[in-house]
Structures are given as structure tokens and as C-alpha cells.
Amino acid sequence: MKRKIKNNVYWVGYIDWELKTFHGDDYSVNHGSSQNAYLIREEKTVLIDTVWKPHSEEFVKNLESEINLNEIDFIVANHGEIDHSGALPLLLEKIPDVPIYCTANCVKSLVGQYHHPEWNFKVVKTGDSVDIGNGKKLIFVEMRMLHWPDSMATYLTHDNILFSNDAFGQHFAVEELYADKADPCLLWYEAMKYYANILNPFSPLVKKKIDEIISLNLPIDIIATSHGCIWRDNPLQIVNKYYEWSKDYQENQITIAYDTMWEGTMKLAHKIGEEITKLSPDTTVKIFNISKFDKNDIMTEVFKSKAIAVGSPTVGGDILSSVGGWLDFLKELKFKNKKAAVFGCYGWSGENTKILRERLQKAGFSVVEPEIKCNWNPRLEDFKKAEDVAKALLGL
Ligand code: FEO
């Protein structure tokens, strides 16, 4: 069912309360999500984005209940990823000649995914626009690498709506659609989780793109994202937040992440946490067992942190595979300007701290000298080293 957003602009997306993971199983979804698509009915009828393939039949059926599909003058595909383009094949079976406005990279991704080079693509780039009647036009802004090479935003003049696609979104279901109707704690957590886990690697581009959008001097009344809430009450609040997050964001927090075999490394993790709290009571300390806690949520905490400590016992001349996989993901997210410390127990060969140190350096962390490498179960002298680790992480 369509939902009015402003004047002749309607939401026609899908709110997915059942979604548990995204990007395969790579991103945990704890509070639902949505795929937001929009219908503009001026002299021209325009569809902006679609939904993920599993919901395509329902999406097309809903559209058909609102309009004759042949009335759609063109589609704007802001992004080729399947969660927004998944209904195109079904839709284009019904209206095969409809023009699709998108970037040159989006043509590549759509043809690569759906194998329909004959679709009526109209390639656009930043600054291009198209009249939709009643004095209104759509202006296109390429959002290259935010977060795919094909990403784009579309601006509707007069109504002052920025259809931003993935940017400024969240995996978060809000039946009322709007950010001002959502639980603010959940909303801001999910917005940060989305940024930390999807957009952080592209932070330098985020900052540059926001500067570019601001320099266009376009009034923005509404930011209509493709996931989660629509921002209508002070929509620039999320833009300002992205700007802040894009500049090597950190809070007064230290996150400790570890895995353990027989609890020795776990005890060291808690001792380091205790020492940080003793030395700096204002610093937030969070401690996670990597195997027992959601990796995307831990990364959100890492994003907020000024420093981290990572622990693993030695096993098979290496570190635990759970910690190894977690470090791969950490490297992918390209965090900057954060310190790290290493710790862990071993029985005989003891390669763990050296490997952790190397892996964290490769992930872009500045690894402090003090560490705890503990033979068998921690003794008093091992626990005493936690103070030096805590001091180094706090910069004392
Ligand atoms: Fe929501 Fe990049 O797709």
C-alpha cells in the first residue's frame, strides 16, 4: 500500500520485520529493516528504486493496485544492489521498454546481475536532471563508493526531497516510517551500526561527498533513505552525524575483545578492564567474547572506541580461528587513529601475542608495547601487567 510522504510523493516499499541477517549472514539485523521505494506522481510518474527479490511479487502487485504500470514514465535506479533492484526483472517483464535512469556503473552492475543488456538504460551523472512536470525536476548526484561504485542520490526540486538510497539509512523497521516516530536509542544505535559496518571503510569519501552536497546549496526538507527511517524533522541531523562519524570518530571508550579456551585469556580481559576503570573511571569499558557476541555489534563498539585490546590463547602455533576471522573483518572496516593492545595465554609455543600484534598493525591500529603473554593460567605477576597495558591504552 502506498503511503504519502509529501505532495505527490509516496512510499511504496517493504517493511521487513522478519529479516535477521543482511549481505548473506554478514550483517546481523536485530530490529527489522525495510527496503524503501518511492513513487512520484507529477505530470510524469516516476518510480525510485524497488525492493529485494523475495518481496518483488508483492511489490509489483501493490504497485498495480495503485497505478497502471504503463503509466510509469521512467524508473530511477539509485543503486544496483539486489535489495533495491530485485524487483526490476519482474517489473520489466510487464513494462519492458520503460527507461531506467542510473549511473554508468549501475548499468554494469544491473546487466551483470540480471543479464538484460537490452533494458532501456539512460545513463546520468552528477548535475544531470530530468523534468517531471509541474515545474519540478529530478537532479542526480553520483555517490561513488557510498557504498558501491554505482551508488547515486536523486534530489526532487520544490518538494526538496533527497532520495539518498543507502546513505543515512539503517537496518531498522519503523512502521510509521519516520525517524521522529522511532525509539531514538534504537534508531541512533542502528544508524551508527550501519555506518560502522558498511560505510566506515569509505569515510574519506563520505566527508568529501557531504561537502559537495552542501556546496550545491539545495534546500533539503526530507531525506528519504532506502533502509529504515525517513528523516523529516531536522533532516540534516543525520548528515551532521555522518560528517562527525567520517572524521576518525571516537568516544572515551575502550573495548576489549577476546576468545578463550580454558578461561585464562578471559581472566586477563577482565583484569585489563578493571585496571582501565581504576585508572580512568570516566572511560567506558566494554568486554566481549568474540565467539559469544555478535560481530557487527562488537564492531559498532570498536567504532566508538579510542583504543581496543584483543586477546587469544595460542592454539596450533596460531591464534583461535574465531579471533582470526574477527581480525579479518576488523581490517576490512579500515578504522583509523585507534590504539590497540594484545594479550593471551599459552601452554608451550606462545605465538599468540606476536600474531595478534602483526594482525592489528595490518588492520591500521597503533599497537602499544605493553602486553600480557601468560604461560598456562594467569598468576599474580601476569595480572600485574594489566596496569601497564591499561596505562598505555589510556595514554598515561
Ligand atoms: Fe541497500 Fe547497498 O544496498
CSV table of C-alpha atoms and ligand atoms in Angstrom, one decimal:
chain,number,residue,atom,x,y,z
A,1,MET,CA,0.0,0.0,0.0
A,2,LYS,CA,1.3,3.4,-0.9
A,3,ARG,CA,2.0,5.9,1.9
A,4,LYS,CA,2.0,9.7,1.2
A,5,ILE,CA,5.4,11.4,2.1
A,6,LYS,CA,4.8,14.9,0.7
A,7,ASN,CA,2.5,16.3,-2.0
A,8,ASN,CA,2.7,13.8,-4.9
A,9,VAL,CA,5.5,11.6,-3.4
A,10,TYR,CA,4.6,8.2,-1.9
A,11,TRP,CA,6.4,5.5,-0.2
A,12,VAL,CA,5.9,2.1,-1.9
A,13,GLY,CA,8.5,-0.1,-0.2
A,14,TYR,CA,8.5,-3.1,2.1
A,15,ILE,CA,9.0,-3.1,5.8
A,16,ASP,CA,10.7,-6.4,6.8
A,17,TRP,CA,10.1,-7.2,10.4
A,18,GLU,CA,11.4,-10.8,9.9
A,19,LEU,CA,14.8,-10.0,8.5
A,20,LYS,CA,17.5,-11.4,10.7
A,21,THR,CA,20.6,-11.0,8.5
A,22,PHE,CA,21.7,-8.9,5.6
A,23,HIS,CA,24.5,-9.3,3.0
A,24,GLY,CA,24.0,-13.1,3.4
A,25,ASP,CA,24.8,-13.6,7.0
A,26,ASP,CA,27.5,-10.9,7.2
A,27,TYR,CA,25.3,-8.3,8.9
A,28,SER,CA,23.0,-9.0,11.9
A,29,VAL,CA,19.6,-7.4,11.9
A,30,ASN,CA,18.1,-7.2,15.3
A,31,HIS,CA,15.2,-4.8,14.9
A,32,GLY,CA,13.9,-5.5,11.4
A,33,SER,CA,14.7,-3.4,8.3
A,34,SER,CA,13.0,-2.0,5.3
A,35,GLN,CA,13.6,-1.6,1.6
A,36,ASN,CA,12.2,1.8,0.8
A,37,ALA,CA,11.0,2.6,-2.7
A,38,TYR,CA,9.1,5.8,-3.8
A,39,LEU,CA,6.6,6.7,-6.4
A,40,ILE,CA,6.3,10.3,-7.7
A,41,ARG,CA,3.1,11.3,-9.5
A,42,GLU,CA,3.6,14.6,-11.2
A,43,GLU,CA,3.0,15.1,-14.9
A,44,LYS,CA,5.5,12.3,-15.2
A,45,THR,CA,5.2,9.2,-13.0
A,46,VAL,CA,8.5,8.1,-11.6
A,47,LEU,CA,9.4,5.0,-9.6
A,48,ILE,CA,12.5,5.5,-7.4
A,49,ASP,CA,14.2,2.1,-6.6
A,50,THR,CA,12.4,-1.2,-5.9
A,51,VAL,CA,12.7,-3.9,-3.3
A,52,TRP,CA,14.6,-7.2,-2.7
A,53,LYS,CA,13.7,-10.1,-4.9
A,54,PRO,CA,11.8,-12.2,-2.3
A,55,HIS,CA,9.3,-9.3,-2.0
A,56,SER,CA,9.1,-8.5,-5.7
A,57,GLU,CA,5.8,-10.2,-6.4
A,58,GLU,CA,4.1,-8.4,-3.6
A,59,PHE,CA,5.8,-5.1,-4.6
A,60,VAL,CA,4.6,-5.3,-8.2
A,61,LYS,CA,1.1,-6.4,-7.1
A,62,ASN,CA,0.9,-3.4,-4.8
A,63,LEU,CA,2.1,-1.0,-7.5
A,64,GLU,CA,-0.5,-2.5,-9.9
A,65,SER,CA,-3.2,-1.9,-7.3
A,66,GLU,CA,-2.3,1.8,-7.2
A,67,ILE,CA,-1.5,2.6,-10.8
A,68,ASN,CA,-1.5,1.1,-14.3
A,69,LEU,CA,2.2,0.1,-14.6
A,70,ASN,CA,2.2,1.5,-18.2
A,71,GLU,CA,1.8,5.0,-16.6
A,72,ILE,CA,5.3,4.7,-15.2
A,73,ASP,CA,7.3,7.1,-17.4
A,74,PHE,CA,10.7,6.0,-16.0
A,75,ILE,CA,12.4,4.3,-13.1
A,76,VAL,CA,15.4,5.8,-11.2
A,77,ALA,CA,17.8,3.1,-10.0
A,78,ASN,CA,19.9,4.8,-7.4
A,79,HIS,CA,21.9,1.6,-6.7
A,80,GLY,CA,22.2,-1.8,-8.4
A,81,GLU,CA,22.4,-3.9,-5.3
A,82,ILE,CA,19.8,-6.6,-5.2
A,83,ASP,CA,17.9,-5.2,-2.2
A,84,HIS,CA,16.9,-2.2,-4.3
A,85,SER,CA,16.9,-3.6,-7.8
A,86,GLY,CA,15.5,-7.1,-7.1
A,87,ALA,CA,12.0,-6.4,-8.4
A,88,LEU,CA,13.3,-4.9,-11.7
A,89,PRO,CA,13.2,-8.2,-13.6
A,90,LEU,CA,9.6,-8.9,-12.8
A,91,LEU,CA,8.6,-5.3,-13.4
A,92,LEU,CA,10.3,-5.1,-16.7
A,93,GLU,CA,8.6,-8.3,-17.9
A,94,LYS,CA,5.5,-6.1,-17.7
A,95,ILE,CA,6.9,-2.8,-18.9
A,96,PRO,CA,10.0,-3.8,-20.9
A,97,ASP,CA,10.6,-0.5,-22.6
A,98,VAL,CA,10.5,1.7,-19.5
A,99,PRO,CA,13.6,3.9,-19.3
A,100,ILE,CA,15.9,3.3,-16.3
A,101,TYR,CA,17.9,6.3,-15.2
A,102,CYS,CA,21.1,5.3,-13.4
A,103,THR,CA,24.9,5.8,-13.4
A,104,ALA,CA,27.2,4.1,-15.9
A,105,ASN,CA,28.4,1.8,-13.2
A,106,CYS,CA,24.9,0.9,-12.3
A,107,VAL,CA,24.3,-0.3,-15.9
A,108,LYS,CA,27.3,-2.6,-15.4
A,109,SER,CA,26.0,-4.0,-12.1
A,110,LEU,CA,22.4,-4.4,-13.3
A,111,VAL,CA,23.5,-6.2,-16.5
A,112,GLY,CA,26.0,-8.3,-14.5
A,113,GLN,CA,23.3,-9.4,-12.1
A,114,TYR,CA,20.2,-9.8,-14.3
A,115,HIS,CA,21.7,-10.3,-17.8
A,116,HIS,CA,19.4,-7.9,-19.6
A,117,PRO,CA,21.6,-5.6,-21.7
A,118,GLU,CA,18.6,-4.7,-23.8
A,119,TRP,CA,16.9,-2.8,-20.9
A,120,ASN,CA,16.4,0.9,-21.8
A,121,PHE,CA,19.1,2.4,-19.7
A,122,LYS,CA,19.6,6.2,-19.6
A,123,VAL,CA,23.0,6.9,-18.1
A,124,VAL,CA,23.2,10.0,-15.9
A,125,LYS,CA,26.0,11.7,-13.9
A,126,THR,CA,26.2,14.4,-11.2
A,127,GLY,CA,24.3,17.5,-12.1
A,128,ASP,CA,22.2,15.9,-14.8
A,129,SER,CA,18.5,16.5,-14.4
A,130,VAL,CA,15.1,15.5,-15.8
A,131,ASP,CA,11.9,17.4,-15.9
A,132,ILE,CA,8.9,15.6,-14.4
A,133,GLY,CA,6.3,18.4,-15.0
A,134,ASN,CA,4.6,20.9,-12.8
A,135,GLY,CA,7.9,22.9,-12.7
A,136,LYS,CA,9.7,20.1,-10.8
A,137,LYS,CA,12.8,18.2,-11.8
A,138,LEU,CA,14.9,15.4,-10.5
A,139,ILE,CA,18.6,16.2,-10.1
A,140,PHE,CA,21.1,13.3,-9.9
A,141,VAL,CA,24.2,13.2,-7.7
A,142,GLU,CA,26.6,10.3,-8.0
A,143,MET,CA,27.6,8.8,-4.7
A,144,ARG,CA,30.5,6.7,-6.0
A,145,MET,CA,31.7,4.1,-3.4
A,146,LEU,CA,29.0,5.1,-0.9
A,147,HIS,CA,29.0,2.2,-0.8
A,148,TRP,CA,29.2,0.8,-4.4
A,149,PRO,CA,30.7,2.4,-7.4
A,150,ASP,CA,27.2,2.7,-8.9
A,151,SER,CA,25.6,4.5,-5.9
A,152,MET,CA,23.6,7.6,-6.6
A,153,ALA,CA,21.2,10.0,-4.8
A,154,THR,CA,18.3,11.8,-6.5
A,155,TYR,CA,17.0,15.2,-5.5
A,156,LEU,CA,13.5,16.4,-6.1
A,157,THR,CA,13.2,20.2,-6.5
A,158,HIS,CA,10.3,22.2,-5.0
A,159,ASP,CA,9.5,19.3,-2.6
A,160,ASN,CA,13.1,19.4,-1.5
A,161,ILE,CA,13.5,15.7,-1.0
A,162,LEU,CA,16.8,13.9,-1.2
A,163,PHE,CA,16.4,10.2,-2.1
A,164,SER,CA,19.7,9.2,-0.6
A,165,ASN,CA,19.5,5.4,-1.1
A,166,ASP,CA,21.8,3.5,1.4
A,167,ALA,CA,23.4,6.7,2.7
A,168,PHE,CA,21.8,7.9,6.0
A,169,GLY,CA,19.9,4.6,6.3
A,170,GLN,CA,19.7,1.9,9.0
A,171,HIS,CA,18.6,-1.7,9.2
A,172,PHE,CA,15.7,-0.8,11.4
A,173,ALA,CA,11.9,-1.3,11.0
A,174,VAL,CA,9.6,1.5,11.9
A,175,GLU,CA,6.0,1.0,10.9
A,176,GLU,CA,5.4,4.8,11.0
A,177,LEU,CA,8.3,5.3,8.5
A,178,TYR,CA,9.7,8.5,10.1
A,179,ALA,CA,12.8,9.0,12.3
A,180,ASP,CA,10.8,11.3,14.7
A,181,LYS,CA,8.4,8.4,15.4
A,182,ALA,CA,11.2,5.9,16.2
A,183,ASP,CA,12.7,4.9,19.5
A,184,PRO,CA,15.7,7.3,19.5
A,185,CYS,CA,18.1,5.0,21.3
A,186,LEU,CA,17.4,2.1,18.8
A,187,LEU,CA,17.4,4.5,15.9
A,188,TRP,CA,20.8,6.1,16.6
A,189,TYR,CA,22.3,2.8,17.6
A,190,GLU,CA,21.2,1.2,14.3
A,191,ALA,CA,22.3,4.2,12.3
A,192,MET,CA,25.8,4.0,13.9
A,193,LYS,CA,25.9,0.2,13.4
A,194,TYR,CA,25.1,0.7,9.7
A,195,TYR,CA,27.8,3.4,9.3
A,196,ALA,CA,30.5,1.4,11.3
A,197,ASN,CA,29.9,-1.9,9.5
A,198,ILE,CA,29.1,-0.7,6.0
A,199,LEU,CA,30.3,2.9,5.4
A,200,ASN,CA,33.3,3.3,7.6
A,201,PRO,CA,35.8,2.0,5.0
A,202,PHE,CA,34.7,4.9,2.8
A,203,SER,CA,34.8,7.6,5.4
A,204,PRO,CA,37.2,9.9,3.5
A,205,LEU,CA,34.7,9.8,0.6
A,206,VAL,CA,31.7,10.4,3.0
A,207,LYS,CA,33.3,13.7,4.2
A,208,LYS,CA,34.0,14.8,0.6
A,209,LYS,CA,30.6,13.9,-0.7
A,210,ILE,CA,28.8,15.8,2.2
A,211,ASP,CA,30.9,18.8,1.4
A,212,GLU,CA,29.9,18.5,-2.2
A,213,ILE,CA,26.2,18.2,-1.4
A,214,ILE,CA,26.3,21.2,0.9
A,215,SER,CA,28.1,23.2,-1.8
A,216,LEU,CA,25.2,22.6,-4.1
A,217,ASN,CA,23.1,24.7,-1.8
A,218,LEU,CA,20.0,22.7,-2.3
A,219,PRO,CA,17.3,23.1,0.4
A,220,ILE,CA,16.6,19.7,2.0
A,221,ASP,CA,13.3,19.2,3.8
A,222,ILE,CA,13.3,15.4,3.7
A,223,ILE,CA,15.9,12.7,3.4
A,224,ALA,CA,14.2,9.6,2.1
A,225,THR,CA,16.6,6.7,2.6
A,226,SER,CA,16.3,3.2,1.1
A,227,HIS,CA,16.5,1.5,4.5
A,228,GLY,CA,14.9,2.3,7.8
A,229,CYS,CA,13.6,5.7,8.7
A,230,ILE,CA,12.8,8.8,6.6
A,231,TRP,CA,14.3,12.0,8.1
A,232,ARG,CA,11.8,14.9,8.0
A,233,ASP,CA,12.4,16.6,11.4
A,234,ASN,CA,15.7,18.4,11.1
A,235,PRO,CA,16.9,16.1,8.3
A,236,LEU,CA,20.4,17.5,8.4
A,237,GLN,CA,20.9,15.9,11.9
A,238,ILE,CA,21.9,12.7,10.2
A,239,VAL,CA,24.1,14.5,7.7
A,240,ASN,CA,25.9,16.3,10.5
A,241,LYS,CA,26.2,12.9,12.3
A,242,TYR,CA,27.8,11.3,9.3
A,243,TYR,CA,30.2,14.2,9.0
A,244,GLU,CA,31.2,13.7,12.6
A,245,TRP,CA,31.5,9.9,12.1
A,246,SER,CA,33.6,10.3,9.0
A,247,LYS,CA,36.4,12.1,10.8
A,248,ASP,CA,38.0,9.1,12.7
A,249,TYR,CA,35.2,9.2,15.2
A,250,GLN,CA,35.9,8.1,18.8
A,251,GLU,CA,34.4,8.4,22.2
A,252,ASN,CA,36.1,8.0,25.6
A,253,GLN,CA,35.7,4.2,25.4
A,254,ILE,CA,38.0,1.2,25.4
A,255,THR,CA,36.7,-2.1,24.0
A,256,ILE,CA,38.2,-5.5,25.0
A,257,ALA,CA,37.5,-8.4,22.6
A,258,TYR,CA,38.8,-11.9,23.2
A,259,ASP,CA,38.2,-15.6,22.9
A,260,THR,CA,39.3,-18.1,25.4
A,261,MET,CA,39.8,-21.9,25.7
A,262,TRP,CA,40.1,-22.6,29.4
A,263,GLU,CA,39.2,-19.1,30.8
A,264,GLY,CA,42.8,-17.9,31.3
A,265,THR,CA,42.6,-15.3,28.5
A,266,MET,CA,39.1,-14.3,29.7
A,267,LYS,CA,40.5,-13.6,33.2
A,268,LEU,CA,43.2,-11.3,31.6
A,269,ALA,CA,40.5,-9.5,29.6
A,270,HIS,CA,38.6,-8.7,32.8
A,271,LYS,CA,41.7,-7.7,34.7
A,272,ILE,CA,42.6,-5.2,31.9
A,273,GLY,CA,39.1,-3.8,32.1
A,274,GLU,CA,39.3,-3.5,35.8
A,275,GLU,CA,42.6,-1.6,35.6
A,276,ILE,CA,41.3,0.8,33.0
A,277,THR,CA,38.3,1.6,35.2
A,278,LYS,CA,40.6,2.1,38.2
A,279,LEU,CA,42.8,4.5,36.4
A,280,SER,CA,40.1,6.3,34.5
A,281,PRO,CA,36.7,6.0,35.9
A,282,ASP,CA,35.2,8.2,33.2
A,283,THR,CA,36.3,5.8,30.4
A,284,THR,CA,33.6,3.4,29.3
A,285,VAL,CA,34.9,-0.2,29.2
A,286,LYS,CA,33.2,-2.9,27.3
A,287,ILE,CA,34.3,-6.5,27.2
A,288,PHE,CA,33.2,-9.1,24.6
A,289,ASN,CA,33.8,-12.8,24.0
A,290,ILE,CA,34.1,-12.8,20.2
A,291,SER,CA,32.5,-16.3,20.0
A,292,LYS,CA,29.5,-15.4,22.1
A,293,PHE,CA,28.7,-11.9,20.9
A,294,ASP,CA,27.5,-10.6,17.6
A,295,LYS,CA,30.4,-9.4,15.5
A,296,ASN,CA,28.6,-6.4,14.0
A,297,ASP,CA,27.7,-5.2,17.4
A,298,ILE,CA,31.2,-5.5,18.7
A,299,MET,CA,32.5,-3.6,15.6
A,300,THR,CA,30.0,-0.8,16.5
A,301,GLU,CA,31.7,-0.6,19.9
A,302,VAL,CA,35.1,-0.6,18.3
A,303,PHE,CA,33.9,2.2,16.1
A,304,LYS,CA,33.1,4.2,19.2
A,305,SER,CA,36.4,3.4,21.0
A,306,LYS,CA,39.7,5.3,21.2
A,307,ALA,CA,41.5,2.0,21.9
A,308,ILE,CA,40.9,-1.7,21.9
A,309,ALA,CA,42.6,-4.8,23.5
A,310,VAL,CA,42.4,-8.1,21.7
A,311,GLY,CA,43.2,-11.4,23.3
A,312,SER,CA,43.6,-15.0,22.2
A,313,PRO,CA,45.3,-18.1,23.5
A,314,THR,CA,47.9,-19.8,21.3
A,315,VAL,CA,46.5,-22.8,19.5
A,316,GLY,CA,48.3,-24.9,16.9
A,317,GLY,CA,51.1,-22.3,16.7
A,318,ASP,CA,48.5,-19.6,15.8
A,319,ILE,CA,45.5,-17.8,17.4
A,320,LEU,CA,42.0,-19.1,17.7
A,321,SER,CA,40.2,-19.1,14.4
A,322,SER,CA,37.3,-17.1,15.9
A,323,VAL,CA,39.7,-14.3,16.7
A,324,GLY,CA,41.5,-14.7,13.3
A,325,GLY,CA,38.2,-14.3,11.4
A,326,TRP,CA,37.2,-11.4,13.6
A,327,LEU,CA,40.5,-9.7,12.8
A,328,ASP,CA,39.9,-10.1,9.1
A,329,PHE,CA,36.6,-8.3,9.4
A,330,LEU,CA,38.3,-5.6,11.6
A,331,LYS,CA,40.9,-5.0,8.8
A,332,GLU,CA,38.1,-4.7,6.2
A,333,LEU,CA,36.5,-1.8,8.2
A,334,LYS,CA,39.6,0.4,8.0
A,335,PHE,CA,39.4,2.0,11.4
A,336,LYS,CA,41.9,4.8,11.9
A,337,ASN,CA,43.5,6.6,14.8
A,338,LYS,CA,42.9,3.9,17.4
A,339,LYS,CA,45.4,2.2,19.8
A,340,ALA,CA,45.4,-1.5,20.5
A,341,ALA,CA,47.0,-3.9,23.0
A,342,VAL,CA,47.3,-7.7,22.9
A,343,PHE,CA,47.1,-10.4,25.4
A,344,GLY,CA,46.6,-14.1,25.9
A,345,CYS,CA,47.6,-17.4,27.5
A,346,TYR,CA,49.8,-20.2,26.0
A,347,GLY,CA,51.0,-23.6,27.1
A,348,TRP,CA,54.2,-24.2,25.1
A,349,SER,CA,55.0,-22.4,21.8
A,350,GLY,CA,53.3,-19.0,22.5
A,351,GLU,CA,53.0,-17.3,19.1
A,352,ASN,CA,49.7,-15.6,20.1
A,353,THR,CA,50.7,-12.1,21.0
A,354,LYS,CA,53.2,-11.7,18.1
A,355,ILE,CA,50.5,-12.8,15.7
A,356,LEU,CA,47.8,-10.5,17.3
A,357,ARG,CA,50.3,-7.6,17.2
A,358,GLU,CA,51.0,-8.1,13.5
A,359,ARG,CA,47.4,-8.6,12.5
A,360,LEU,CA,46.3,-5.4,14.4
A,361,GLN,CA,49.1,-3.4,12.8
A,362,LYS,CA,47.9,-4.6,9.4
A,363,ALA,CA,44.4,-3.5,10.4
A,364,GLY,CA,45.7,0.0,10.9
A,365,PHE,CA,45.9,0.1,14.7
A,366,SER,CA,48.7,1.6,16.6
A,367,VAL,CA,49.8,-1.3,18.9
A,368,VAL,CA,51.2,-0.3,22.3
A,369,GLU,CA,54.3,-2.0,23.7
A,370,PRO,CA,53.0,-3.5,27.0
A,371,GLU,CA,51.2,-6.8,26.6
A,372,ILE,CA,50.3,-9.8,28.7
A,373,LYS,CA,51.6,-13.1,27.4
A,374,CYS,CA,50.9,-15.6,30.1
A,375,ASN,CA,52.2,-19.2,30.4
A,376,TRP,CA,49.4,-21.5,31.4
A,377,ASN,CA,46.9,-19.9,33.9
A,378,PRO,CA,47.5,-16.3,35.0
A,379,ARG,CA,49.4,-15.8,38.2
A,380,LEU,CA,49.7,-12.6,40.2
A,381,GLU,CA,52.7,-11.4,38.1
A,382,ASP,CA,50.6,-11.8,34.9
A,383,PHE,CA,47.7,-9.8,36.4
A,384,LYS,CA,50.1,-7.1,37.5
A,385,LYS,CA,51.0,-6.4,33.8
A,386,ALA,CA,47.4,-5.3,33.2
A,387,GLU,CA,48.1,-2.0,34.8
A,388,ASP,CA,50.9,-1.2,32.2
A,389,VAL,CA,48.5,-2.3,29.4
A,390,ALA,CA,45.8,-0.1,30.7
A,391,LYS,CA,48.1,2.9,31.1
A,392,ALA,CA,49.4,2.5,27.6
A,393,LEU,CA,45.9,2.4,26.2
A,394,LEU,CA,44.8,5.4,28.2
A,395,GLY,CA,48.0,7.3,27.2
A,396,LEU,CA,49.1,7.8,30.8
B,1,FEO,FE1,20.9,-1.3,0.5
B,1,FEO,FE2,23.9,-1.3,-1.0
B,1,FEO,O1,22.1,-1.8,-0.7
